[in-house]
Amino acid sequence: MTWKIITDSGCDIKHLESLPEHCTYINVPLTIHVGEEEFIDNEALEIDQMMVKMYAYEGKTSSSCPSPESYLQSFEGADNIIVVTITGTLSGSHNSAQLAKKMYLEEHPEANIEIIDSLSASGEMVLLTQAIATFIKEDPSFEVVVEKARNYHSKTKLLFALASVDNLVKNGRLSKLVGRVVGLLNIRMVGQASTEGTLELLHKSRGQKRAVTAIWDEMKKNHYQGGRVAISHCDNPEICAMITTAIHSEFPNADVQAYPTSGLCSYYAEQGGILMGYETH
């Protein structure tokens, strides 16, 4: 039996290490629009160049989800398919994947397909995707892997700290009122992905150090006990180091990994922003 683990580019990794035998990982790109220019969020994307053009452009910018056809193409050749999408409340990617599933099963009724709405993005999607690969190694049963994935997903969360939310406000993901506060007087917005998959503001922290304190306090409040952490950052290794130090102060053996944000996550997190997934218990 052949497997495919598929994500959209709301997940920051383009490759999965140590894949199980007969398993492929595919990252289906979203697209960022800056005026008339399109940036496809794949391995060829020069994210730094995209960000320079984005900040220089004074008109409208936006993002668009993969088409059902893009997902359909990614399904080809697999018996068992698990798809993890960015939160369906903020993107049409989940709906595209569901449409592709319906189309694929019409031609391949014997295939097994599970579409998981992460209700999140970025670092939490990284953790879930990596966990699915581990579950496939442990048990070849599709139903068992899906059950394990669903259970694992219930025990992960996403926190973020953003120094700018212009693109989130312009694209209707956050209110203009919040946007007026963040970025003023060195304010960072610290928040989380809610259980409904929306962005939930928790703290307005002045400066990066206080933002890290707020993040660490939230992790402990949510019963973090030394599990895996994936910090996705938009050109901010300093905050990754600060968070890692805080975690290791109580859990010295905790597995904390840092990743550069994808094109899509860079677009929304903006310069200096982080989107961090972690296991709660």
C-alpha positions as a Python dict, from the first residue, in 0.01 Angstrom:
ca = {
    (1, 'M'): (0, 0, 0),
    (2, 'T'): (130, 341, -96),
    (3, 'W'): (81, 649, 121),
    (4, 'K'): (81, 1023, 63),
    (5, 'I'): (96, 1288, 332),
    (6, 'I'): (-18, 1614, 177),
    (7, 'T'): (-27, 1964, 321),
    (8, 'D'): (-79, 2307, 176),
    (9, 'S'): (194, 2568, 218),
    (10, 'G'): (39, 2686, 542),
    (11, 'C'): (278, 2416, 667),
    (12, 'D'): (634, 2550, 667),
    (13, 'I'): (823, 2236, 568),
    (14, 'K'): (871, 2137, 205),
    (15, 'H'): (1037, 1803, 293),
    (16, 'L'): (970, 1538, 557),
    (17, 'E'): (1276, 1355, 685),
    (18, 'S'): (1276, 979, 752),
    (19, 'L'): (958, 907, 561),
    (20, 'P'): (816, 556, 596),
    (21, 'E'): (864, 314, 309),
    (22, 'H'): (618, 364, 22),
    (23, 'C'): (524, 709, 155),
    (24, 'T'): (553, 1047, -20),
    (25, 'Y'): (513, 1398, 119),
    (26, 'I'): (374, 1677, -99),
    (27, 'N'): (335, 2045, -9),
    (28, 'V'): (69, 2207, -230),
    (29, 'P'): (138, 2580, -272),
    (30, 'L'): (-85, 2876, -207),
    (31, 'T'): (-19, 3194, -404),
    (32, 'I'): (64, 3545, -281),
    (33, 'H'): (-42, 3839, -500),
    (34, 'V'): (142, 4171, -490),
    (35, 'G'): (-24, 4395, -745),
    (36, 'E'): (-2, 4216, -1078),
    (37, 'E'): (281, 3991, -961),
    (38, 'E'): (219, 3638, -834),
    (39, 'F'): (443, 3446, -596),
    (40, 'I'): (379, 3071, -591),
    (41, 'D'): (472, 2936, -249),
    (42, 'N'): (692, 2646, -359),
    (43, 'E'): (1059, 2560, -318),
    (44, 'A'): (1162, 2802, -592),
    (45, 'L'): (1012, 3103, -413),
    (46, 'E'): (1265, 3365, -300),
    (47, 'I'): (1082, 3468, 15),
    (48, 'D'): (1314, 3757, 101),
    (49, 'Q'): (1262, 3904, -244),
    (50, 'M'): (886, 3863, -212),
    (51, 'M'): (887, 4044, 123),
    (52, 'V'): (1092, 4335, -16),
    (53, 'K'): (846, 4379, -303),
    (54, 'M'): (550, 4343, -69),
    (55, 'Y'): (671, 4617, 165),
    (56, 'A'): (758, 4846, -126),
    (57, 'Y'): (417, 4807, -288),
    (58, 'E'): (149, 5054, -175),
    (59, 'G'): (-153, 4885, -334),
    (60, 'K'): (-353, 4575, -250),
    (61, 'T'): (-185, 4243, -172),
    (62, 'S'): (-359, 3912, -106),
    (63, 'S'): (-326, 3535, -100),
    (64, 'S'): (-522, 3262, -279),
    (65, 'C'): (-571, 2894, -200),
    (66, 'P'): (-482, 2593, -417),
    (67, 'S'): (-743, 2483, -667),
    (68, 'P'): (-919, 2146, -635),
    (69, 'E'): (-726, 2042, -946),
    (70, 'S'): (-395, 2108, -768),
    (71, 'Y'): (-498, 1877, -487),
    (72, 'L'): (-635, 1622, -731),
    (73, 'Q'): (-299, 1605, -905),
    (74, 'S'): (-121, 1557, -572),
    (75, 'F'): (-341, 1255, -489),
    (76, 'E'): (-240, 1055, -795),
    (77, 'G'): (-76, 719, -738),
    (78, 'A'): (-155, 662, -370),
    (79, 'D'): (-380, 412, -194),
    (80, 'N'): (-388, 597, 138),
    (81, 'I'): (-396, 977, 147),
    (82, 'I'): (-396, 1207, 449),
    (83, 'V'): (-427, 1581, 386),
    (84, 'V'): (-364, 1852, 647),
    (85, 'T'): (-484, 2201, 553),
    (86, 'I'): (-448, 2546, 699),
    (87, 'T'): (-752, 2649, 904),
    (88, 'G'): (-1068, 2648, 697),
    (89, 'T'): (-1201, 2959, 870),
    (90, 'L'): (-928, 3173, 712),
    (91, 'S'): (-866, 2998, 379),
    (92, 'G'): (-1051, 2809, 108),
    (93, 'S'): (-776, 2544, 97),
    (94, 'H'): (-975, 2297, 307),
    (95, 'N'): (-1277, 2326, 78),
    (96, 'S'): (-1056, 2272, -228),
    (97, 'A'): (-914, 1956, -72),
    (98, 'Q'): (-1264, 1827, 5),
    (99, 'L'): (-1376, 1885, -353),
    (100, 'A'): (-1065, 1707, -480),
    (101, 'K'): (-1141, 1413, -251),
    (102, 'K'): (-1490, 1379, -398),
    (103, 'M'): (-1354, 1397, -753),
    (104, 'Y'): (-1074, 1147, -685),
    (105, 'L'): (-1302, 890, -522),
    (106, 'E'): (-1531, 897, -825),
    (107, 'E'): (-1238, 763, -1031),
    (108, 'H'): (-1066, 566, -752),
    (109, 'P'): (-1338, 438, -515),
    (110, 'E'): (-1092, 199, -350),
    (111, 'A'): (-869, 483, -223),
    (112, 'N'): (-866, 596, 141),
    (113, 'I'): (-862, 974, 189),
    (114, 'E'): (-876, 1176, 511),
    (115, 'I'): (-887, 1557, 505),
    (116, 'I'): (-785, 1716, 837),
    (117, 'D'): (-861, 2082, 900),
    (118, 'S'): (-572, 2186, 1125),
    (119, 'L'): (-779, 2480, 1258),
    (120, 'S'): (-433, 2633, 1268),
    (121, 'A'): (-122, 2690, 1055),
    (122, 'S'): (255, 2687, 1046),
    (123, 'G'): (428, 2528, 1347),
    (124, 'E'): (124, 2327, 1460),
    (125, 'M'): (87, 2186, 1109),
    (126, 'V'): (456, 2091, 1116),
    (127, 'L'): (409, 1890, 1435),
    (128, 'L'): (97, 1716, 1305),
    (129, 'T'): (254, 1630, 971),
    (130, 'Q'): (565, 1486, 1133),
    (131, 'A'): (352, 1287, 1377),
    (132, 'I'): (148, 1134, 1093),
    (133, 'A'): (470, 1006, 933),
    (134, 'T'): (560, 840, 1265),
    (135, 'F'): (215, 684, 1297),
    (136, 'I'): (242, 532, 948),
    (137, 'K'): (573, 371, 1051),
    (138, 'E'): (410, 227, 1362),
    (139, 'D'): (99, 78, 1200),
    (140, 'P'): (5, 20, 834),
    (141, 'S'): (-370, 48, 901),
    (142, 'F'): (-527, 362, 754),
    (143, 'E'): (-799, 375, 1020),
    (144, 'V'): (-546, 344, 1303),
    (145, 'V'): (-323, 618, 1160),
    (146, 'V'): (-620, 854, 1120),
    (147, 'E'): (-736, 786, 1475),
    (148, 'K'): (-388, 851, 1612),
    (149, 'A'): (-359, 1170, 1407),
    (150, 'R'): (-693, 1301, 1531),
    (151, 'N'): (-601, 1222, 1891),
    (152, 'Y'): (-259, 1387, 1855),
    (153, 'H'): (-415, 1696, 1698),
    (154, 'S'): (-636, 1740, 2005),
    (155, 'K'): (-318, 1775, 2213),
    (156, 'T'): (-139, 2044, 2012),
    (157, 'K'): (-183, 2421, 2004),
    (158, 'L'): (-52, 2727, 1819),
    (159, 'L'): (77, 3049, 1973),
    (160, 'F'): (196, 3349, 1776),
    (161, 'A'): (375, 3677, 1839),
    (162, 'L'): (351, 3942, 1568),
    (163, 'A'): (516, 4283, 1542),
    (164, 'S'): (300, 4382, 1243),
    (165, 'V'): (-48, 4270, 1139),
    (166, 'D'): (-103, 4490, 833),
    (167, 'N'): (-166, 4201, 595),
    (168, 'L'): (-395, 4022, 838),
    (169, 'V'): (-603, 4340, 874),
    (170, 'K'): (-606, 4421, 501),
    (171, 'N'): (-727, 4070, 420),
    (172, 'G'): (-999, 4067, 684),
    (173, 'R'): (-831, 3820, 921),
    (174, 'L'): (-809, 4072, 1207),
    (175, 'S'): (-1000, 4386, 1300),
    (176, 'K'): (-868, 4732, 1216),
    (177, 'L'): (-885, 4820, 1586),
    (178, 'V'): (-627, 4553, 1670),
    (179, 'G'): (-415, 4666, 1376),
    (180, 'R'): (-394, 5020, 1510),
    (181, 'V'): (-239, 4900, 1835),
    (182, 'V'): (14, 4644, 1710),
    (183, 'G'): (336, 4799, 1588),
    (184, 'L'): (291, 5115, 1792),
    (185, 'L'): (535, 5171, 2077),
    (186, 'N'): (704, 4835, 2007),
    (187, 'I'): (385, 4640, 2081),
    (188, 'R'): (374, 4269, 1994),
    (189, 'M'): (46, 4089, 1956),
    (190, 'V'): (57, 3753, 2134),
    (191, 'G'): (-229, 3521, 2054),
    (192, 'Q'): (-338, 3172, 1969),
    (193, 'A'): (-540, 2974, 1718),
    (194, 'S'): (-880, 2929, 1880),
    (195, 'T'): (-1069, 2601, 1889),
    (196, 'E'): (-1273, 2736, 1594),
    (197, 'G'): (-958, 2808, 1392),
    (198, 'T'): (-968, 3185, 1422),
    (199, 'L'): (-698, 3420, 1551),
    (200, 'E'): (-751, 3499, 1918),
    (201, 'L'): (-568, 3790, 2083),
    (202, 'L'): (-432, 3710, 2430),
    (203, 'H'): (-178, 3981, 2516),
    (204, 'K'): (-38, 4309, 2390),
    (205, 'S'): (323, 4292, 2503),
    (206, 'R'): (568, 4580, 2481),
    (207, 'G'): (893, 4446, 2340),
    (208, 'Q'): (1015, 4102, 2245),
    (209, 'K'): (1126, 3999, 2594),
    (210, 'R'): (778, 4052, 2738),
    (211, 'A'): (626, 3872, 2441),
    (212, 'V'): (843, 3567, 2519),
    (213, 'T'): (733, 3581, 2884),
    (214, 'A'): (368, 3591, 2773),
    (215, 'I'): (423, 3294, 2539),
    (216, 'W'): (591, 3086, 2808),
    (217, 'D'): (314, 3169, 3058),
    (218, 'E'): (50, 3061, 2805),
    (219, 'M'): (232, 2734, 2736),
    (220, 'K'): (238, 2646, 3105),
    (221, 'K'): (-126, 2751, 3144),
    (222, 'N'): (-212, 2502, 2868),
    (223, 'H'): (-29, 2219, 3049),
    (224, 'Y'): (290, 2210, 2847),
    (225, 'Q'): (503, 1934, 3003),
    (226, 'G'): (817, 1920, 2794),
    (227, 'G'): (673, 1795, 2465),
    (228, 'R'): (785, 1882, 2113),
    (229, 'V'): (784, 2243, 1995),
    (230, 'A'): (808, 2379, 1639),
    (231, 'I'): (884, 2752, 1616),
    (232, 'S'): (834, 2897, 1269),
    (233, 'H'): (983, 3243, 1238),
    (234, 'C'): (1002, 3517, 979),
    (235, 'D'): (1368, 3618, 1003),
    (236, 'N'): (1380, 3624, 1382),
    (237, 'P'): (1621, 3361, 1518),
    (238, 'E'): (1669, 3573, 1831),
    (239, 'I'): (1317, 3511, 1961),
    (240, 'C'): (1351, 3141, 1882),
    (241, 'A'): (1660, 3128, 2102),
    (242, 'M'): (1482, 3317, 2379),
    (243, 'I'): (1182, 3082, 2375),
    (244, 'T'): (1409, 2776, 2365),
    (245, 'T'): (1601, 2905, 2668),
    (246, 'A'): (1275, 2957, 2860),
    (247, 'I'): (1155, 2605, 2778),
    (248, 'H'): (1488, 2440, 2860),
    (249, 'S'): (1502, 2622, 3193),
    (250, 'E'): (1229, 2383, 3314),
    (251, 'F'): (1244, 2104, 3057),
    (252, 'P'): (1609, 2067, 2953),
    (253, 'N'): (1540, 1766, 2730),
    (254, 'A'): (1251, 1919, 2538),
    (255, 'D'): (1274, 1886, 2159),
    (256, 'V'): (1251, 2244, 2027),
    (257, 'Q'): (1304, 2303, 1656),
    (258, 'A'): (1303, 2629, 1460),
    (259, 'Y'): (1199, 2665, 1096),
    (260, 'P'): (1179, 2957, 854),
    (261, 'T'): (822, 3047, 768),
    (262, 'S'): (685, 2952, 428),
    (263, 'G'): (599, 3224, 178),
    (264, 'L'): (237, 3228, 293),
    (265, 'C'): (323, 3233, 663),
    (266, 'S'): (588, 3501, 604),
    (267, 'Y'): (323, 3709, 429),
    (268, 'Y'): (88, 3694, 726),
    (269, 'A'): (336, 3675, 1017),
    (270, 'E'): (543, 3956, 858),
    (271, 'Q'): (894, 4057, 955),
    (272, 'G'): (994, 3929, 1299),
    (273, 'G'): (676, 3730, 1355),
    (274, 'I'): (657, 3375, 1488),
    (275, 'L'): (392, 3100, 1469),
    (276, 'M'): (474, 2827, 1720),
    (277, 'G'): (319, 2484, 1755),
    (278, 'Y'): (358, 2283, 2077),
    (279, 'E'): (232, 1967, 2243),
    (280, 'T'): (15, 2039, 2545),
    (281, 'H'): (43, 1706, 2731),
}
